Amino acid sequence: MLTTRPNSVSSVGFFLLFLSLQPLSSLSQPPPPPMSSSSSVHDSFLKCLSDKTKTPQSQISKIVFSQTNPSYTSVLRAYIRNARFNTSSTPKPTIIVTPLSESHVSAAVLCSKPLNYVFKIRSGGHDYDGLSYISDKPFFILDLFNLRDVSVDISGQTAWISAGATLGEVYYKIWEKSKVLGFPAGVCPTVGVGGHLSGGGYGNMVRKFGLTVDHFIDAKMVDVNGTVLDRKAMGEDLFWAISGGGGGSFGVVLGYKVKLVPVPETVTVFRVEQLMASGAVDMVHKWQFVGPKTDKNLFMRMLIQPVTRNKVKTVRATVVALFLGKADDVVSLLEKELPELALKKENCTEMTWYQSALWWDNRVNATETDPKVFLDRNLDSSSFGKRKSDYVETEIPRKGIESLFNKMIELGKIGLVFNPYGGRMAEIADDATPFPHRNMLYKIQYSVNWKESSPELERGYLNQAKVLYSFMTGFVSKNPRGAYLNYRDVDIGVNDHGEDSYKEGEVYGRMYFGKNFDRLVKIKTEVDPGNFFRNEQSIPTLPSKA
């Protein structure tokens, strides 16, 4: 999500007007067959959709939006979450399809294939670089926002959650039925289930319960043949692939059945900040030895941001935490393990798990907030932003932290978010799911947001992100340098799906998936050999043998 606060996702583009994200690729599939106009494409698609669904065109047309439809712009903009990709110059889809049922999704896949348009899939629109709704080739968008059912089974402690639901809706539906069950996913309530879950997914219970994908039981998806598959029908390889390998490479994920997790009746949250003058360098340095190794019930996110205080530029380090327990216990724990934080009980607030989700969404008075706010999707709301990611496997020396702070002061705006691993994360094998970074100490998110629409500002802020990313090279993972799929970043490589598709895909694929990339490619080649499901960072097929 692209707001002024950092967030976890991301369940999943580029901006053609400005040159800051060059080189941009074209998706080198066969060009769409010549038609007199986009209206011909629309008419052909609509007829096919009507035939496949056995629905009159007058009825099925209600879910198909061409560029001449009065509602087209509002439907397109509703789930654009990065204002960089919401301009008159941003490429627009020829058609947007908003399915109401599984049969609509199947038909949309089958009817799009002969037209050879790029087929983008959007669930919540939080792909940081816009790959779910941007292309530099003629494209359609399959927008899943209507497929938002969340069915919670308290007796079985499970839930079926549809791809177009938001995390906030999932949390609310669980809260309606239980105050002692939760789900380990992201902290941004408007993130879509489809991208977040298929890309790995994590939140502030990651140290206690691992990734979101570690709690999958079943799934439903539509494959390239338009067939609806569950886990048994798709087989374990494909189920593994969509459990962190990104759903958009293999088909259209319709939803997941997940195992819910137990949460205590009372949890504790706190937010404590320090400036450089009051010991921030020492605190951040020490945090690296504590955050990933402390009690797995404690998640301490570290926010690092350049600020100005009394006309002096400095860096603010803020710990934002969730403890699955009482305030007295976490205060006692950190008195011993991280005295540099100087946590006191008055810094802490006890509340329910659901209220903590509200608090993490920057709702300070979470205990007094209407729980239904998580049902608000905040449509057509976005700011400008850029994200990147890294992983740290050995602690950064104190001098390194100090030099990092000075570099951030020099750059002026870009911030960092450190998310600790350890705990349950380190107990699960790197190949259990496509996500390969489980043994890292912590993940870094690079985060910069701005509100003004300005090419000059955009170039400057994107450059800050690149400069800081380069500066961090010696402190982060290597061979390959790791990256997190849900913090989408086209700077690390894009794919034009031509003759060099595999080589291009391997560049970003190794960074996102490590050794698991090879298995993902084999599965992709088996289930979608024609590479219909593709985007600028999708899993490529194996190169064809001469």
XYZ file of C-alpha atoms in Angstrom:
546
model
C 0.000 0.000 0.000
C 1.256 3.435 -0.830
C 0.423 5.728 2.014
C 2.476 7.705 4.459
C 2.878 4.674 6.665
C 5.020 1.623 5.890
C 3.204 -1.619 5.423
C 3.663 -5.264 4.739
C 2.803 -5.935 1.311
C 2.269 -6.006 -0.955
C -0.123 -8.427 -1.898
C 1.862 -7.222 -6.299
C 4.757 -1.598 -13.032
C 6.377 1.136 -14.384
C 5.710 4.656 -15.555
C 6.169 5.301 -19.230
C 6.147 9.090 -19.100
C 9.332 9.370 -17.072
C 12.592 7.679 -17.893
C 13.562 6.803 -14.347
C 12.571 3.154 -14.666
C 14.247 2.417 -17.979
C 14.795 0.107 -19.674
C 11.137 -0.762 -20.059
C 10.281 -3.994 -21.776
C 7.625 -4.810 -24.267
C 5.884 -8.129 -23.948
C 7.041 -9.724 -27.168
C 4.209 -12.141 -27.741
C 2.497 -12.251 -31.154
C 0.777 -8.908 -31.748
C -2.981 -8.766 -31.394
C -4.618 -9.593 -34.717
C -5.600 -6.522 -36.697
C -9.072 -5.255 -35.914
C -10.763 -2.105 -37.071
C -10.848 -0.671 -33.576
C -10.978 -1.478 -29.904
C -14.751 -1.706 -30.317
C -14.203 -4.736 -32.576
C -12.123 -6.354 -29.847
C -14.842 -5.554 -27.350
C -17.584 -6.989 -29.575
C -15.622 -10.157 -30.278
C -14.785 -10.659 -26.591
C -18.358 -9.982 -25.483
C -19.809 -12.480 -27.944
C -17.363 -15.145 -26.793
C -18.094 -14.404 -23.141
C -21.814 -14.670 -23.794
C -21.366 -17.994 -25.594
C -19.068 -19.498 -22.945
C -21.258 -18.477 -20.007
C -24.549 -19.089 -21.861
C -25.611 -15.611 -20.782
C -27.290 -12.975 -22.993
C -24.888 -10.255 -24.129
C -27.141 -7.618 -22.588
C -26.542 -9.244 -19.189
C -22.883 -10.277 -19.458
C -21.982 -6.814 -20.768
C -22.512 -5.488 -17.229
C -19.157 -6.982 -16.195
C -17.224 -5.801 -19.269
C -15.951 -2.217 -19.464
C -14.507 -0.822 -22.682
C -12.874 2.597 -22.847
C -16.148 4.112 -24.119
C -18.121 2.887 -21.095
C -19.079 5.818 -18.802
C -17.953 3.770 -15.770
C -14.607 2.708 -17.265
C -12.477 5.382 -15.588
C -13.980 4.935 -12.135
C -13.588 1.140 -12.334
C -9.965 1.473 -13.459
C -9.036 4.077 -10.857
C -10.795 2.402 -7.924
C -7.909 0.028 -7.227
C -4.924 2.020 -8.449
C -2.949 2.420 -5.225
C 0.101 4.236 -6.603
C -0.586 7.687 -8.018
C 2.482 7.355 -10.263
C 0.358 5.096 -12.448
C -2.825 7.176 -12.363
C -2.115 9.850 -14.986
C -3.419 10.687 -18.439
C -0.189 9.287 -19.895
C -0.382 5.928 -18.117
C -1.317 3.134 -20.559
C -4.922 2.011 -20.151
C -6.453 -1.440 -20.676
C -8.591 -2.031 -23.752
C -11.083 -3.916 -21.606
C -11.679 -4.398 -17.865
C -13.573 -7.533 -16.823
C -15.125 -7.653 -13.340
C -16.262 -11.266 -12.852
C -19.037 -12.185 -10.446
C -18.454 -15.934 -10.512
C -15.921 -18.666 -11.234
C -17.568 -19.272 -14.612
C -16.968 -15.639 -15.550
C -13.256 -16.040 -14.765
C -13.009 -19.238 -16.814
C -14.756 -17.620 -19.759
C -12.587 -14.496 -19.533
C -9.436 -16.625 -19.788
C -10.726 -18.647 -22.724
C -12.043 -15.612 -24.599
C -8.866 -13.577 -24.088
C -6.446 -16.229 -25.348
C -7.228 -16.001 -29.109
C -7.031 -12.202 -28.995
C -3.392 -12.315 -27.798
C -3.769 -9.394 -25.436
C -1.692 -9.266 -22.274
C -3.962 -10.492 -19.476
C -3.427 -8.640 -16.187
C -4.983 -9.860 -12.930
C -5.813 -7.412 -10.134
C -7.213 -8.202 -6.696
C -6.430 -5.198 -4.499
C -4.185 -3.017 -6.655
C -1.312 -2.837 -4.170
C 1.363 -4.072 -6.551
C 3.933 -1.395 -5.735
C 5.068 -0.988 -9.339
C 1.607 -1.401 -10.835
C 2.149 -4.680 -12.688
C -1.429 -5.795 -12.001
C -2.881 -2.937 -14.040
C -0.133 -1.512 -16.310
C 1.424 -2.761 -19.561
C 3.215 -1.234 -22.512
C 1.402 -3.647 -24.854
C -2.362 -3.793 -25.506
C -3.873 -5.458 -22.445
C -6.984 -6.490 -20.550
C -7.495 -6.342 -16.786
C -9.320 -9.102 -14.952
C -10.381 -7.265 -11.800
C -11.422 -9.615 -9.011
C -12.859 -7.078 -6.556
C -16.353 -8.612 -6.718
C -15.078 -12.027 -5.607
C -14.806 -11.074 -1.958
C -16.486 -13.843 0.053
C -14.927 -14.738 3.416
C -16.363 -17.827 5.088
C -15.118 -18.534 8.622
C -15.541 -21.979 10.223
C -14.947 -21.575 13.945
C -15.333 -25.262 14.786
C -12.640 -26.207 12.294
C -10.639 -23.007 12.891
C -10.419 -22.457 9.129
C -11.605 -19.913 6.574
C -12.165 -19.803 2.821
C -11.101 -16.370 1.607
C -11.666 -15.168 -1.926
C -8.955 -13.428 -3.940
C -10.874 -10.153 -4.216
C -11.406 -9.810 -0.463
C -9.215 -7.403 1.498
C -7.181 -8.265 4.587
C -9.350 -5.896 6.606
C -12.452 -7.818 5.571
C -10.781 -11.099 6.511
C -9.849 -9.797 9.964
C -13.334 -8.370 10.524
C -15.058 -11.631 9.558
C -12.825 -13.564 11.964
C -13.454 -11.017 14.748
C -17.218 -11.322 14.239
C -17.049 -14.991 15.206
C -14.094 -15.254 17.593
C -12.014 -13.025 19.854
C -9.288 -15.660 20.292
C -8.557 -16.537 16.666
C -6.544 -14.502 14.192
C -4.698 -14.805 10.911
C -1.018 -14.016 10.264
C -1.083 -11.612 7.320
C -0.278 -7.988 6.495
C -1.052 -4.861 8.497
C -2.600 -2.838 5.661
C -6.360 -3.536 5.615
C -7.012 -2.613 1.969
C -4.476 -5.071 0.534
C -6.102 -7.716 -1.666
C -5.990 -11.366 -0.659
C -5.041 -12.669 -4.116
C -1.715 -10.899 -4.485
C -0.736 -10.867 -0.818
C -1.286 -14.564 -0.222
C -0.005 -15.906 -3.537
C 3.167 -13.819 -3.155
C 4.042 -15.169 0.284
C 2.398 -12.748 2.693
C 3.558 -11.827 6.180
C 2.548 -9.623 9.062
C 3.348 -8.838 12.666
C 2.881 -12.443 13.819
C 5.527 -13.746 11.413
C 7.910 -14.732 14.224
C 5.189 -16.678 16.032
C 3.417 -18.305 13.086
C 5.593 -17.853 9.991
C 4.304 -16.645 6.651
C 0.699 -16.479 5.538
C 1.373 -19.311 3.079
C 2.415 -21.590 5.933
C -1.270 -21.823 6.814
C -2.715 -22.858 3.445
C -4.941 -25.937 3.399
C -6.532 -25.726 -0.040
C -6.935 -23.376 -2.977
C -9.060 -22.765 -6.044
C -7.727 -21.438 -9.323
C -8.575 -21.236 -13.011
C -5.869 -22.632 -15.272
C -4.978 -21.713 -18.849
C -7.645 -24.113 -20.135
C -10.354 -22.345 -18.158
C -10.683 -25.267 -15.753
C -11.430 -24.620 -12.074
C -8.968 -26.610 -9.960
C -8.756 -27.297 -6.246
C -5.647 -28.619 -4.492
C -6.388 -32.235 -5.337
C -7.075 -31.480 -9.000
C -4.086 -29.177 -9.494
C -1.621 -31.451 -7.710
C 0.985 -30.662 -5.098
C 3.480 -29.010 -7.463
C 1.068 -26.340 -8.649
C -0.322 -25.872 -5.142
C 3.247 -25.317 -3.927
C 3.873 -22.794 -6.720
C 0.870 -20.608 -5.837
C 1.862 -20.741 -2.149
C 4.384 -17.931 -2.507
C 5.443 -18.030 -6.158
C 2.908 -15.457 -7.262
C -0.470 -16.575 -8.584
C -0.342 -14.469 -11.750
C 2.266 -16.702 -13.411
C 0.231 -19.901 -13.252
C -3.436 -19.008 -13.528
C -6.118 -16.972 -11.799
C -6.233 -17.748 -8.084
C -9.848 -17.598 -6.921
C -9.201 -18.102 -3.212
C -7.545 -20.062 -0.436
C -8.665 -22.199 2.469
C -6.488 -21.261 5.427
C -5.893 -22.414 8.971
C -6.597 -19.731 11.574
C -4.254 -19.293 14.522
C -4.895 -18.875 18.267
C -4.330 -15.432 19.744
C -4.496 -14.446 23.422
C -7.441 -12.457 24.763
C -5.019 -9.639 25.563
C -2.093 -8.462 23.452
C 0.221 -5.487 23.908
C 1.356 -2.822 21.453
C 3.891 -0.052 21.843
C 5.681 2.608 19.839
C 8.953 4.095 21.097
C 11.210 6.449 19.157
C 14.738 7.768 19.586
C 16.819 10.348 17.752
C 20.534 10.098 17.067
C 21.310 12.454 19.937
C 19.498 10.197 22.411
C 21.108 6.912 21.381
C 19.367 5.793 18.175
C 22.557 4.375 16.645
C 23.232 2.121 19.640
C 19.592 1.105 19.918
C 19.307 0.108 16.233
C 22.632 -1.733 16.356
C 21.560 -3.701 19.435
C 18.078 -4.349 17.971
C 19.711 -6.547 15.316
C 20.853 -8.960 18.034
C 17.487 -8.966 19.836
C 14.639 -8.482 17.353
C 15.241 -11.729 15.410
C 16.172 -13.805 18.495
C 13.851 -12.739 21.294
C 10.632 -14.433 22.434
C 8.728 -15.408 19.265
C 5.603 -13.743 20.701
C 7.314 -10.373 20.197
C 7.565 -8.630 16.825
C 9.471 -5.339 16.850
C 9.443 -3.491 13.555
C 12.115 -0.795 13.216
C 11.312 2.374 11.265
C 14.270 4.584 10.317
C 13.515 8.003 8.886
C 15.488 11.229 8.271
C 13.819 14.134 10.105
C 14.543 17.724 11.120
C 14.473 18.654 14.804
C 15.210 22.207 15.970
C 16.440 23.012 12.467
C 18.967 20.173 12.673
C 18.826 17.195 10.316
C 18.932 13.873 12.115
C 17.513 10.351 11.986
C 14.588 9.035 14.008
C 14.495 5.327 14.869
C 11.086 4.029 15.960
C 10.206 0.591 17.277
C 6.595 -0.408 16.578
C 5.717 -3.662 18.289
C 3.117 -6.356 18.869
C 3.512 -8.702 21.832
C 1.167 -11.666 22.122
C 0.881 -11.261 25.876
C 0.644 -8.773 28.743
C 2.456 -5.450 29.078
C 4.290 -6.363 32.286
C 5.865 -9.363 30.587
C 7.193 -7.496 27.563
C 8.532 -4.635 29.686
C 10.374 -7.130 31.882
C 11.706 -8.979 28.853
C 13.105 -5.881 27.158
C 14.609 -4.492 30.368
C 16.947 -7.458 30.123
C 17.348 -7.874 26.364
C 17.140 -4.339 24.958
C 17.684 -1.773 27.742
C 18.752 0.715 25.035
C 15.069 1.010 24.093
C 14.154 2.142 27.629
C 10.653 0.701 27.311
C 8.301 1.582 30.164
C 4.839 0.285 30.942
C 3.310 3.670 30.143
C 4.549 3.208 26.568
C 2.409 0.068 26.265
C -1.292 -0.440 25.594
C -3.142 -3.683 26.191
C -6.007 -4.559 23.839
C -7.560 -7.384 21.838
C -5.829 -8.818 18.782
C -8.383 -7.230 16.445
C -7.898 -3.856 18.123
C -4.152 -4.280 17.611
C -4.793 -4.662 13.887
C -6.640 -1.331 13.993
C -3.745 0.212 15.951
C -1.197 -0.985 13.411
C -3.298 0.763 10.782
C -2.358 4.012 12.554
C -5.622 4.259 14.463
C -4.200 5.561 17.742
C -7.425 5.153 19.726
C -7.886 1.584 18.545
C -9.873 0.511 21.606
C -12.481 3.148 20.762
C -12.498 2.676 16.980
C -15.524 1.214 15.204
C -14.459 -2.291 14.094
C -16.292 -1.795 10.808
C -13.687 0.673 9.545
C -11.860 -2.344 8.124
C -14.732 -2.819 5.690
C -13.944 0.517 4.027
C -11.916 -0.115 0.886
C -10.873 3.550 0.462
C -11.395 3.411 -3.284
C -9.554 5.697 -5.688
C -7.153 6.846 -2.990
C -3.432 6.854 -3.598
C -0.239 8.801 -3.082
C 3.002 8.638 -5.021
C 5.601 6.161 -3.883
C 8.384 3.672 -4.469
C 9.465 0.538 -2.603
C 12.494 -1.741 -2.765
C 13.650 -4.631 -0.571
C 16.717 -6.378 0.831
C 17.613 -9.072 3.348
C 20.269 -8.966 6.085
C 21.915 -12.219 7.175
C 24.666 -10.870 9.468
C 24.369 -7.911 11.801
C 25.535 -4.550 10.432
C 28.437 -3.171 12.526
C 27.794 -0.073 14.632
C 29.950 2.016 12.275
C 27.827 0.740 9.419
C 24.617 1.856 11.159
C 26.164 5.264 11.789
C 27.237 5.606 8.153
C 23.768 4.526 7.049
C 22.155 7.239 9.169
C 24.484 9.854 7.728
C 23.690 8.693 4.193
C 19.960 8.962 4.883
C 20.422 12.498 6.203
C 22.342 13.350 3.034
C 19.576 11.931 0.791
C 16.866 13.629 2.795
C 13.608 11.669 2.460
C 13.812 7.936 1.843
C 13.148 5.773 4.902
C 13.809 2.172 5.859
C 11.733 -0.475 7.620
C 13.479 -3.411 9.307
C 11.234 -6.467 9.829
C 12.724 -9.145 12.111
C 12.563 -12.851 11.311
C 13.715 -15.699 13.525
C 11.272 -17.644 15.662
C 8.934 -19.818 13.607
C 10.429 -18.497 10.345
C 13.779 -20.168 11.043
C 12.093 -23.501 11.799
C 10.673 -24.002 8.288
C 12.767 -25.255 5.355
C 13.664 -22.788 2.603
C 12.028 -25.011 -0.007
C 8.831 -25.749 1.917
C 7.283 -22.928 -0.118
C 8.741 -20.807 -2.950
C 9.783 -18.158 -0.395
C 13.537 -18.782 0.202
C 14.587 -16.134 2.740
C 13.553 -17.768 6.013
C 16.987 -17.876 7.613
C 17.695 -14.178 7.246
C 17.892 -11.977 10.336
C 15.572 -9.355 8.949
C 14.067 -7.870 5.831
C 14.544 -4.268 4.745
C 11.894 -2.249 2.976
C 13.002 0.977 1.285
C 10.089 3.401 1.405
C 9.555 6.861 -0.035
C 6.198 8.629 -0.467
C 5.223 12.014 -1.787
C 1.993 13.873 -2.533
C 2.838 16.255 -5.359
C 2.550 15.304 -9.031
C 5.917 16.445 -10.362
C 8.275 14.743 -12.859
C 11.229 16.451 -11.196
C 10.276 15.306 -7.709
C 9.614 11.798 -8.961
C 13.021 11.504 -10.593
C 14.662 12.776 -7.409
C 12.856 10.407 -5.067
C 13.327 7.378 -7.309
C 17.007 8.242 -7.473
C 17.188 8.423 -3.669
C 15.850 4.869 -3.540
C 18.442 3.649 -6.031
C 21.326 5.458 -4.307
C 20.469 4.093 -0.860
C 19.966 0.597 -2.312
C 23.448 0.805 -3.854
C 24.911 2.101 -0.585
C 23.540 -0.949 1.259
C 25.196 -3.496 -1.044
C 27.946 -4.458 1.395
C 25.533 -4.980 4.288
C 22.914 -7.259 2.699
C 22.544 -10.761 1.266
C 24.624 -11.812 -1.733
C 24.716 -14.399 -4.519
C 21.951 -13.666 -5.141
C 21.005 -10.446 -3.418
C 17.563 -11.274 -2.048
C 14.312 -9.441 -2.745
C 10.694 -9.899 -1.624
C 8.127 -10.524 -4.366
C 5.383 -8.568 -2.625
C 7.624 -5.513 -2.476
C 7.530 -5.398 -6.258
C 10.542 -3.645 -7.761
C 11.074 -3.435 -11.526
C 14.552 -1.943 -10.984
C 15.919 -5.457 -10.428
C 14.867 -6.674 -13.884
C 11.966 -7.041 -16.283
C 11.031 -9.573 -18.937
C 9.922 -8.885 -22.506
C 9.040 -12.579 -22.979
C 10.939 -12.865 -26.235
C 13.820 -15.177 -27.145
C 15.701 -14.300 -23.947
C 12.707 -14.730 -21.650
C 14.336 -17.350 -19.445
C 17.586 -15.385 -19.028
C 15.684 -12.188 -18.238
C 13.394 -14.010 -15.829
C 16.297 -15.647 -14.054
C 17.716 -12.252 -13.031
C 14.771 -11.178 -10.874
C 13.612 -14.761 -10.327
C 16.755 -15.760 -8.424
C 16.494 -12.631 -6.273
C 12.877 -13.337 -5.360
C 13.008 -17.141 -5.136
C 16.638 -18.295 -4.872
C 17.045 -21.993 -5.693
C 13.255 -22.403 -5.734
C 13.204 -20.539 -9.052
C 14.142 -23.746 -10.907
C 11.136 -25.669 -9.599
C 8.834 -22.735 -10.338
C 10.047 -22.622 -13.953
C 9.438 -26.360 -14.416
C 5.920 -26.057 -13.029
C 5.217 -22.981 -15.154
C 6.372 -24.818 -18.283
C 4.075 -27.745 -17.484
C 0.909 -25.819 -16.660
C 1.195 -22.820 -19.018
C 3.607 -23.762 -21.819
C 2.313 -20.966 -24.067
C 3.041 -18.359 -21.357
C -0.445 -16.861 -21.447
C -0.228 -15.779 -17.801
C 2.622 -13.316 -17.908
C 3.713 -9.943 -16.672
C 6.956 -8.016 -16.544
C 8.203 -10.129 -13.632
C 6.358 -13.407 -14.055
C 7.953 -16.856 -13.978
C 9.260 -17.709 -17.469
C 8.962 -21.037 -19.221
C 11.998 -23.168 -19.955
C 13.721 -22.180 -23.218
C 12.559 -24.335 -26.119
C 15.123 -26.792 -27.438
C 16.328 -26.146 -30.973
